[in-house]
mmCIF file of C-alpha atoms in Angstrom:
data_model
loop_
_atom_site.group_PDB
_atom_site.id
_atom_site.type_symbol
_atom_site.label_atom_id
_atom_site.label_comp_id
_atom_site.label_asym_id
_atom_site.label_seq_id
_atom_site.Cartn_x
_atom_site.Cartn_y
_atom_site.Cartn_z
ATOM 1 C CA MET A 1 -45.236 -59.922 17.578
ATOM 2 C CA THR A 2 -48.385 -59.789 15.567
ATOM 3 C CA LEU A 3 -49.773 -56.269 16.172
ATOM 4 C CA PRO A 4 -53.481 -55.970 17.153
ATOM 5 C CA ARG A 5 -56.071 -55.041 14.644
ATOM 6 C CA ILE A 6 -57.982 -51.957 15.664
ATOM 7 C CA ALA A 7 -61.146 -50.912 13.978
ATOM 8 C CA ILE A 8 -61.978 -47.194 13.816
ATOM 9 C CA ALA A 9 -65.576 -46.361 13.493
ATOM 10 C CA THR A 10 -65.473 -43.040 11.683
ATOM 11 C CA GLY A 11 -68.320 -41.446 13.749
ATOM 12 C CA ASP A 12 -70.586 -38.704 12.564
ATOM 13 C CA PRO A 13 -69.680 -38.308 8.756
ATOM 14 C CA ALA A 14 -70.875 -34.599 8.951
ATOM 15 C CA GLY A 15 -68.418 -33.948 11.814
ATOM 16 C CA ILE A 16 -64.716 -34.169 12.273
ATOM 17 C CA GLY A 17 -64.719 -38.019 12.742
ATOM 18 C CA PRO A 18 -63.677 -39.102 9.247
ATOM 19 C CA GLU A 19 -60.905 -36.416 9.352
ATOM 20 C CA ILE A 20 -59.393 -37.421 12.622
ATOM 21 C CA ALA A 21 -59.988 -41.225 11.567
ATOM 22 C CA LEU A 22 -57.801 -40.575 8.359
ATOM 23 C CA LYS A 23 -55.155 -38.774 10.155
ATOM 24 C CA ALA A 24 -54.825 -41.492 12.726
ATOM 25 C CA ALA A 25 -54.856 -44.275 10.191
ATOM 26 C CA VAL A 26 -51.901 -42.914 8.311
ATOM 27 C CA ASP A 27 -49.874 -41.839 11.510
ATOM 28 C CA ARG A 28 -46.618 -43.699 11.712
ATOM 29 C CA GLU A 29 -46.821 -43.826 15.507
ATOM 30 C CA VAL A 30 -50.158 -45.637 15.234
ATOM 31 C CA TRP A 31 -48.631 -48.082 12.599
ATOM 32 C CA LYS A 32 -46.020 -48.997 15.184
ATOM 33 C CA ILE A 33 -48.430 -50.248 17.752
ATOM 34 C CA CYS A 34 -51.426 -51.589 15.614
ATOM 35 C CA ARG A 35 -52.990 -52.273 12.441
ATOM 36 C CA PRO A 36 -55.714 -49.609 11.966
ATOM 37 C CA LEU A 37 -58.965 -50.396 10.151
ATOM 38 C CA LEU A 38 -61.441 -47.629 9.267
ATOM 39 C CA VAL A 39 -65.113 -48.488 9.147
ATOM 40 C CA GLY A 40 -67.426 -46.095 7.214
ATOM 41 C CA ASP A 41 -68.710 -44.661 3.948
ATOM 42 C CA ARG A 42 -66.016 -44.307 1.297
ATOM 43 C CA GLY A 43 -67.526 -41.138 -0.277
ATOM 44 C CA ALA A 44 -67.516 -39.481 3.138
ATOM 45 C CA LEU A 45 -63.963 -40.291 3.770
ATOM 46 C CA GLU A 46 -62.902 -39.114 0.231
ATOM 47 C CA ALA A 47 -64.808 -35.941 0.838
ATOM 48 C CA HIS A 48 -62.991 -35.243 4.058
ATOM 49 C CA ALA A 49 -59.649 -36.378 2.566
ATOM 50 C CA ALA A 50 -60.027 -33.893 -0.255
ATOM 51 C CA ALA A 51 -60.976 -31.077 2.142
ATOM 52 C CA CYS A 52 -57.841 -31.850 4.409
ATOM 53 C CA GLY A 53 -55.444 -32.123 1.499
ATOM 54 C CA LEU A 54 -55.045 -35.800 2.176
ATOM 55 C CA ASN A 55 -54.605 -38.404 -0.826
ATOM 56 C CA PRO A 56 -54.008 -41.782 0.676
ATOM 57 C CA ARG A 57 -54.999 -45.004 -1.267
ATOM 58 C CA ILE A 58 -58.021 -46.517 0.119
ATOM 59 C CA ASP A 59 -57.963 -50.260 0.037
ATOM 60 C CA ALA A 60 -61.714 -51.039 0.754
ATOM 61 C CA VAL A 61 -63.300 -54.493 1.523
ATOM 62 C CA ALA A 62 -66.754 -55.704 2.475
ATOM 63 C CA ARG A 63 -65.670 -57.476 5.738
ATOM 64 C CA ALA A 64 -62.989 -56.911 8.245
ATOM 65 C CA ALA A 65 -61.774 -60.533 7.926
ATOM 66 C CA ASP A 66 -60.799 -59.485 4.302
ATOM 67 C CA ALA A 67 -58.733 -56.506 5.217
ATOM 68 C CA ARG A 68 -55.100 -56.239 4.081
ATOM 69 C CA TRP A 69 -52.682 -53.676 5.375
ATOM 70 C CA SER A 70 -49.872 -51.682 3.500
ATOM 71 C CA GLU A 71 -48.307 -48.730 4.799
ATOM 72 C CA GLY A 72 -49.197 -45.487 3.220
ATOM 73 C CA ALA A 73 -52.712 -46.847 2.427
ATOM 74 C CA VAL A 74 -55.775 -46.834 4.375
ATOM 75 C CA ALA A 75 -57.633 -50.046 5.113
ATOM 76 C CA LEU A 76 -61.360 -49.583 5.123
ATOM 77 C CA VAL A 77 -64.490 -51.784 5.699
ATOM 78 C CA GLU A 78 -66.613 -49.887 3.247
ATOM 79 C CA ARG A 79 -70.185 -49.151 4.381
ATOM 80 C CA LYS A 80 -72.472 -47.656 1.690
ATOM 81 C CA GLN A 81 -74.311 -45.029 3.651
ATOM 82 C CA PHE A 82 -74.820 -42.176 1.337
ATOM 83 C CA LYS A 83 -75.633 -41.539 -2.369
ATOM 84 C CA PRO A 84 -73.789 -38.637 -3.933
ATOM 85 C CA GLY A 85 -75.044 -35.489 -2.636
ATOM 86 C CA GLU A 86 -76.690 -36.894 0.490
ATOM 87 C CA LEU A 87 -73.947 -35.927 2.882
ATOM 88 C CA HIS A 88 -74.014 -32.462 4.315
ATOM 89 C CA VAL A 89 -70.835 -31.799 6.134
ATOM 90 C CA GLY A 90 -71.427 -29.577 9.276
ATOM 91 C CA ALA A 91 -75.138 -30.237 9.384
ATOM 92 C CA ILE A 92 -77.365 -32.130 11.864
ATOM 93 C CA ALA A 93 -79.282 -34.740 10.144
ATOM 94 C CA ALA A 94 -80.946 -38.214 10.651
ATOM 95 C CA PRO A 95 -79.069 -40.031 8.026
ATOM 96 C CA HIS A 96 -75.636 -38.676 9.710
ATOM 97 C CA GLY A 97 -76.794 -40.256 13.060
ATOM 98 C CA GLU A 98 -77.734 -43.568 11.276
ATOM 99 C CA ALA A 99 -74.470 -43.664 9.670
ATOM 100 C CA ALA A 100 -72.447 -43.129 12.898
ATOM 101 C CA LEU A 101 -74.156 -46.011 14.656
ATOM 102 C CA ASP A 102 -73.909 -48.208 11.488
ATOM 103 C CA SER A 103 -70.196 -47.811 11.430
ATOM 104 C CA ALA A 104 -69.957 -48.388 15.181
ATOM 105 C CA LYS A 105 -72.152 -51.507 15.065
ATOM 106 C CA THR A 106 -70.027 -52.971 12.209
ATOM 107 C CA ALA A 107 -66.986 -52.607 14.007
ATOM 108 C CA ILE A 108 -68.380 -53.967 17.177
ATOM 109 C CA ASP A 109 -69.601 -57.043 15.213
ATOM 110 C CA ALA A 110 -66.262 -57.493 13.846
ATOM 111 C CA ALA A 111 -64.878 -57.658 17.249
ATOM 112 C CA LEU A 112 -67.470 -60.054 18.571
ATOM 113 C CA SER A 113 -66.526 -62.340 15.653
ATOM 114 C CA GLY A 114 -62.790 -62.101 16.266
ATOM 115 C CA GLU A 115 -62.154 -60.340 13.025
ATOM 116 C CA VAL A 116 -60.515 -57.361 14.814
ATOM 117 C CA ASP A 117 -59.275 -57.071 18.260
ATOM 118 C CA ALA A 118 -60.504 -53.761 19.567
ATOM 119 C CA VAL A 119 -62.747 -50.896 18.513
ATOM 120 C CA VAL A 120 -62.344 -47.216 18.832
ATOM 121 C CA ALA A 121 -65.115 -44.760 17.684
ATOM 122 C CA ALA A 122 -64.846 -41.195 16.434
ATOM 123 C CA PRO A 123 -67.473 -38.840 17.897
ATOM 124 C CA GLN A 124 -71.052 -38.976 17.166
ATOM 125 C CA THR A 125 -73.827 -36.293 17.237
ATOM 126 C CA GLU A 126 -76.547 -37.293 19.626
ATOM 127 C CA ILE A 127 -79.072 -34.991 18.130
ATOM 128 C CA SER A 128 -78.625 -36.532 14.826
ATOM 129 C CA ILE A 129 -79.128 -40.025 16.315
ATOM 130 C CA LYS A 130 -82.243 -38.767 18.111
ATOM 131 C CA LEU A 131 -83.666 -37.569 14.751
ATOM 132 C CA ALA A 132 -83.093 -40.876 13.225
ATOM 133 C CA GLY A 133 -85.412 -42.335 15.963
ATOM 134 C CA ILE A 134 -82.603 -44.548 17.425
ATOM 135 C CA GLU A 135 -82.437 -45.255 21.210
ATOM 136 C CA PHE A 136 -78.991 -44.168 22.323
ATOM 137 C CA ASN A 137 -77.745 -42.711 25.651
ATOM 138 C CA GLY A 138 -74.132 -43.335 25.172
ATOM 139 C CA TYR A 139 -71.792 -45.858 23.773
ATOM 140 C CA PRO A 140 -71.719 -48.157 26.935
ATOM 141 C CA THR A 141 -75.312 -49.301 26.561
ATOM 142 C CA PHE A 142 -75.125 -49.329 22.798
ATOM 143 C CA VAL A 143 -72.029 -51.585 22.950
ATOM 144 C CA ALA A 144 -73.746 -53.779 25.571
ATOM 145 C CA ARG A 145 -76.958 -54.197 23.188
ATOM 146 C CA CYS A 146 -74.707 -55.187 20.246
ATOM 147 C CA ALA A 147 -72.904 -57.850 22.312
ATOM 148 C CA GLY A 148 -75.999 -59.123 23.851
ATOM 149 C CA VAL A 149 -75.170 -57.962 27.420
ATOM 150 C CA PRO A 150 -77.859 -56.206 29.653
ATOM 151 C CA PRO A 151 -77.326 -52.514 29.266
ATOM 152 C CA GLU A 152 -77.184 -52.011 32.934
ATOM 153 C CA ASP A 153 -73.995 -54.206 32.998
ATOM 154 C CA ALA A 154 -72.020 -51.733 30.956
ATOM 155 C CA PHE A 155 -70.213 -48.798 32.534
ATOM 156 C CA LEU A 156 -68.020 -45.934 31.216
ATOM 157 C CA MET A 157 -64.598 -45.230 32.340
ATOM 158 C CA ILE A 158 -62.979 -42.091 31.269
ATOM 159 C CA CYS A 159 -59.137 -42.207 30.861
ATOM 160 C CA PHE A 160 -56.723 -39.289 30.517
ATOM 161 C CA ASP A 161 -53.156 -38.104 31.349
ATOM 162 C CA SER A 162 -53.026 -35.673 34.403
ATOM 163 C CA ASN A 163 -49.521 -34.294 35.036
ATOM 164 C CA GLY A 164 -47.908 -37.342 33.723
ATOM 165 C CA THR A 165 -50.193 -39.844 35.700
ATOM 166 C CA GLU A 166 -52.778 -42.032 33.879
ATOM 167 C CA MET A 167 -56.245 -41.240 35.470
ATOM 168 C CA ARG A 168 -59.100 -43.589 34.999
ATOM 169 C CA ILE A 169 -62.644 -42.793 36.333
ATOM 170 C CA ALA A 170 -65.425 -45.445 36.090
ATOM 171 C CA HIS A 171 -69.151 -44.179 36.689
ATOM 172 C CA ALA A 172 -71.760 -46.342 38.386
ATOM 173 C CA THR A 173 -74.463 -44.287 36.701
ATOM 174 C CA LEU A 174 -74.190 -42.096 33.566
ATOM 175 C CA HIS A 175 -76.581 -40.379 31.219
ATOM 176 C CA VAL A 176 -79.741 -40.437 33.451
ATOM 177 C CA SER A 177 -81.294 -37.705 35.364
ATOM 178 C CA LEU A 178 -80.000 -37.085 38.862
ATOM 179 C CA ARG A 179 -83.211 -38.420 40.529
ATOM 180 C CA ARG A 180 -82.818 -41.612 38.541
ATOM 181 C CA ALA A 181 -79.191 -42.077 39.267
ATOM 182 C CA LEU A 182 -79.929 -41.841 43.050
ATOM 183 C CA ARG A 183 -82.297 -44.763 42.600
ATOM 184 C CA LEU A 184 -79.850 -46.646 40.568
ATOM 185 C CA VAL A 185 -77.101 -46.600 43.174
ATOM 186 C CA THR A 186 -77.772 -49.840 44.781
ATOM 187 C CA ARG A 187 -75.382 -52.285 46.472
ATOM 188 C CA ASP A 188 -75.462 -54.761 43.676
ATOM 189 C CA ARG A 189 -74.862 -52.029 41.048
ATOM 190 C CA VAL A 190 -71.926 -50.467 42.726
ATOM 191 C CA LEU A 191 -70.431 -53.824 43.249
ATOM 192 C CA HIS A 192 -70.690 -54.577 39.695
ATOM 193 C CA ALA A 193 -69.064 -51.348 38.714
ATOM 194 C CA ILE A 194 -66.123 -52.045 41.008
ATOM 195 C CA ARG A 195 -65.696 -55.488 39.683
ATOM 196 C CA SER A 196 -66.010 -54.492 36.064
ATOM 197 C CA THR A 197 -63.366 -51.829 36.602
ATOM 198 C CA ASP A 198 -61.002 -54.447 38.230
ATOM 199 C CA SER A 199 -61.624 -56.671 35.356
ATOM 200 C CA ALA A 200 -61.036 -53.940 32.702
ATOM 201 C CA LEU A 201 -57.817 -52.666 34.449
ATOM 202 C CA ARG A 202 -56.423 -56.477 34.398
ATOM 203 C CA ARG A 203 -57.453 -56.584 30.838
ATOM 204 C CA MET A 204 -55.462 -53.378 30.311
ATOM 205 C CA GLY A 205 -52.281 -55.102 31.640
ATOM 206 C CA ILE A 206 -52.536 -53.942 35.301
ATOM 207 C CA THR A 207 -51.899 -57.173 37.172
ATOM 208 C CA SER A 208 -52.874 -55.974 40.838
ATOM 209 C CA PRO A 209 -55.281 -53.061 40.576
ATOM 210 C CA ARG A 210 -56.107 -50.500 43.394
ATOM 211 C CA ILE A 211 -59.462 -48.923 43.249
ATOM 212 C CA ALA A 212 -60.724 -45.996 45.138
ATOM 213 C CA VAL A 213 -64.527 -45.674 45.411
ATOM 214 C CA SER A 214 -66.387 -42.311 46.046
ATOM 215 C CA GLY A 215 -69.361 -41.654 48.326
ATOM 216 C CA LEU A 216 -72.691 -40.223 47.050
ATOM 217 C CA ASN A 217 -73.271 -37.345 49.386
ATOM 218 C CA PRO A 218 -70.996 -34.375 50.409
ATOM 219 C CA HIS A 219 -67.916 -35.546 52.394
ATOM 220 C CA ALA A 220 -69.172 -39.158 51.880
ATOM 221 C CA GLY A 221 -72.149 -38.529 54.143
ATOM 222 C CA GLU A 222 -69.870 -37.383 57.138
ATOM 223 C CA GLY A 223 -70.637 -40.354 59.132
ATOM 224 C CA GLY A 224 -74.391 -40.155 58.304
ATOM 225 C CA LEU A 225 -74.786 -36.449 58.982
ATOM 226 C CA PHE A 226 -75.432 -35.784 55.338
ATOM 227 C CA GLY A 227 -76.961 -39.022 54.119
ATOM 228 C CA ASP A 228 -76.834 -42.749 54.891
ATOM 229 C CA GLU A 229 -76.088 -44.307 51.232
ATOM 230 C CA GLU A 230 -72.295 -44.597 52.181
ATOM 231 C CA GLY A 231 -72.954 -46.769 55.172
ATOM 232 C CA ALA A 232 -76.172 -48.599 53.888
ATOM 233 C CA VAL A 233 -75.090 -49.160 50.322
ATOM 234 C CA ILE A 234 -71.714 -48.158 49.098
ATOM 235 C CA GLY A 235 -69.634 -49.344 52.033
ATOM 236 C CA PRO A 236 -71.268 -52.813 51.986
ATOM 237 C CA ALA A 237 -70.648 -52.980 48.080
ATOM 238 C CA ILE A 238 -66.869 -52.112 48.728
ATOM 239 C CA ALA A 239 -66.711 -54.971 51.375
ATOM 240 C CA ASP A 240 -68.344 -57.329 48.890
ATOM 241 C CA ALA A 241 -65.711 -56.516 46.453
ATOM 242 C CA VAL A 242 -62.753 -57.086 48.664
ATOM 243 C CA LYS A 243 -64.196 -60.458 49.594
ATOM 244 C CA ASN A 244 -64.084 -61.151 45.789
ATOM 245 C CA GLY A 245 -60.394 -60.309 45.820
ATOM 246 C CA VAL A 246 -60.617 -56.726 44.590
ATOM 247 C CA ALA A 247 -58.398 -54.092 46.097
ATOM 248 C CA ALA A 248 -61.102 -51.458 46.631
ATOM 249 C CA GLU A 249 -61.176 -48.836 49.345
ATOM 250 C CA GLY A 250 -63.656 -46.071 50.380
ATOM 251 C CA PRO A 251 -66.186 -44.536 50.242
ATOM 252 C CA PHE A 252 -64.241 -41.187 50.097
ATOM 253 C CA GLY A 253 -65.615 -37.754 49.448
ATOM 254 C CA ALA A 254 -65.846 -37.150 45.819
ATOM 255 C CA ASP A 255 -64.412 -33.679 46.041
ATOM 256 C CA THR A 256 -60.905 -34.707 47.435
ATOM 257 C CA MET A 257 -60.608 -38.476 46.344
ATOM 258 C CA PHE A 258 -58.922 -37.644 43.306
ATOM 259 C CA LEU A 259 -55.896 -36.397 45.273
ATOM 260 C CA LYS A 260 -55.291 -39.612 46.699
ATOM 261 C CA LYS A 261 -52.232 -41.391 45.334
ATOM 262 C CA GLY A 262 -51.480 -44.942 44.524
ATOM 263 C CA TYR A 263 -54.750 -45.954 42.957
ATOM 264 C CA ASP A 264 -55.162 -47.332 39.443
ATOM 265 C CA ALA A 265 -58.846 -46.221 38.963
ATOM 266 C CA PHE A 266 -61.579 -44.281 40.771
ATOM 267 C CA VAL A 267 -65.148 -45.399 40.784
ATOM 268 C CA VAL A 268 -67.651 -42.634 41.180
ATOM 269 C CA MET A 269 -71.444 -42.732 41.657
ATOM 270 C CA THR A 270 -72.803 -40.138 39.126
ATOM 271 C CA HIS A 271 -71.892 -38.552 35.814
ATOM 272 C CA ASP A 272 -70.725 -35.237 37.150
ATOM 273 C CA GLN A 273 -68.546 -36.517 39.787
ATOM 274 C CA GLY A 274 -66.261 -38.017 37.324
ATOM 275 C CA HIS A 275 -66.813 -35.836 34.219
ATOM 276 C CA VAL A 276 -66.096 -32.489 35.975
ATOM 277 C CA MET A 277 -62.614 -33.799 36.939
ATOM 278 C CA ALA A 278 -62.019 -35.177 33.419
ATOM 279 C CA LYS A 279 -63.161 -32.206 31.379
ATOM 280 C CA THR A 280 -61.313 -29.836 33.401
ATOM 281 C CA GLN A 281 -58.009 -31.642 33.511
ATOM 282 C CA ALA A 282 -57.971 -33.509 30.323
ATOM 283 C CA LEU A 283 -59.527 -30.986 27.967
ATOM 284 C CA ALA A 284 -59.598 -32.801 24.545
ATOM 285 C CA GLY A 285 -57.116 -35.647 25.431
ATOM 286 C CA ALA A 286 -59.755 -37.983 27.302
ATOM 287 C CA ALA A 287 -60.779 -41.233 25.957
ATOM 288 C CA ALA A 288 -64.250 -42.931 27.101
ATOM 289 C CA VAL A 289 -63.727 -46.746 27.512
ATOM 290 C CA THR A 290 -66.737 -49.019 27.788
ATOM 291 C CA ILE A 291 -66.179 -51.761 30.499
ATOM 292 C CA GLY A 292 -68.439 -54.707 31.465
ATOM 293 C CA THR A 293 -68.879 -56.152 27.938
ATOM 294 C CA PRO A 294 -66.718 -58.581 25.937
ATOM 295 C CA VAL A 295 -65.672 -55.979 23.418
ATOM 296 C CA LEU A 296 -62.643 -53.954 24.139
ATOM 297 C CA PHE A 297 -64.066 -50.572 23.061
ATOM 298 C CA SER A 298 -63.224 -46.950 23.407
ATOM 299 C CA SER A 299 -64.456 -43.539 22.225
ATOM 300 C CA VAL A 300 -63.078 -40.096 22.273
ATOM 301 C CA ALA A 301 -64.482 -37.953 25.207
ATOM 302 C CA HIS A 302 -64.812 -34.782 22.771
ATOM 303 C CA GLY A 303 -67.601 -33.974 20.453
ATOM 304 C CA SER A 304 -68.081 -34.128 16.717
ATOM 305 C CA ALA A 305 -67.183 -30.425 16.095
ATOM 306 C CA LEU A 306 -69.594 -29.799 13.312
ATOM 307 C CA ASP A 307 -68.382 -26.043 13.201
ATOM 308 C CA ILE A 308 -64.851 -27.037 12.023
ATOM 309 C CA ALA A 309 -65.778 -30.110 10.002
ATOM 310 C CA GLY A 310 -64.160 -30.287 6.572
ATOM 311 C CA LYS A 311 -61.719 -27.481 7.349
ATOM 312 C CA ASN A 312 -58.548 -29.480 8.177
ATOM 313 C CA ARG A 313 -58.556 -28.011 11.756
ATOM 314 C CA ALA A 314 -59.270 -31.165 13.826
ATOM 315 C CA ASP A 315 -56.516 -32.626 15.928
ATOM 316 C CA PRO A 316 -56.570 -36.547 16.080
ATOM 317 C CA GLY A 317 -54.661 -36.554 19.314
ATOM 318 C CA ALA A 318 -57.587 -37.898 21.515
ATOM 319 C CA LEU A 319 -58.196 -40.573 19.050
ATOM 320 C CA VAL A 320 -54.561 -41.519 18.728
ATOM 321 C CA SER A 321 -54.373 -41.670 22.585
ATOM 322 C CA ALA A 322 -57.476 -43.984 22.677
ATOM 323 C CA ILE A 323 -55.744 -46.277 19.877
ATOM 324 C CA ARG A 324 -52.746 -46.384 21.971
ATOM 325 C CA ARG A 325 -54.365 -47.272 25.259
ATOM 326 C CA LEU A 326 -56.132 -50.127 23.627
ATOM 327 C CA ALA A 327 -53.234 -51.445 21.812
ATOM 328 C CA GLY A 328 -51.155 -51.280 24.969
ATOM 329 C CA ALA A 329 -53.575 -54.209 26.318
ATOM 330 C CA PHE A 330 -51.914 -56.563 23.778
ATOM 331 C CA ALA A 331 -48.292 -55.420 24.420
ATOM 332 C CA GLY A 332 -45.828 -57.891 25.829
#
């Protein structure tokens, strides 16, 4: 079987991204399931490799289509992002934000052209991206723009292991104010989130997905006592999904929904309904999968950890888990 080619965008070069990308790229377990291809600045990678006591051979190319893999070496699509002395590990700076998104876009473009099969991104630093003057409110909308998809059609699904069970939580709204999130929870958007979740699960190898959908209000509105969005918006969206062949159920109270068994994914209405569960249960092991776009894309759910960058203290476990999850879509 031909193993999938997975591009690894190295993230913020001032953070732990290059370190965990390097560690993942030489991991024997990773090599059993895919062919990893780093995307980023060679000088930044070499600086992190030296700081971490790593000495892999780097086989650099200009285009993903030209990549060649040999075990023990690191395949790299080289992006010339810094001149000597311009990178400041551990610091917040506009060039670092520009570099992180340049690596991500290059990897996404390679996936769109068929040069790689999927993309995993190491963590970025949003303050550095803001300093660079780049519009960015998370990877789902960024991937959508790169792919020519309306940003509102992209959603985030957090995936993590919880006591041996794979948890997947998709969000109908994400990095917006709560006031705006309430306006965004429409029948069409909730339906699109449910259908995108179903499509992503099938793409990940689940042939008959079951999806639980949360309400918006406490206790899913308690029959209208605490709000009517469940009856007026979310319930009808679920019914629309069922008519389209999606096995979706709800709306359920977001405070108890995750205790329900037998579901392959949960769809929530707001950021915190899903992220509180993920970040208390998964710790550093979660991956954030972008759904609703033609690119199979995941990023890690943890940050760039500027305080430990360049100190050989970063654990690549979440990045390896994200790679394993995407590689599994091509198994069998």
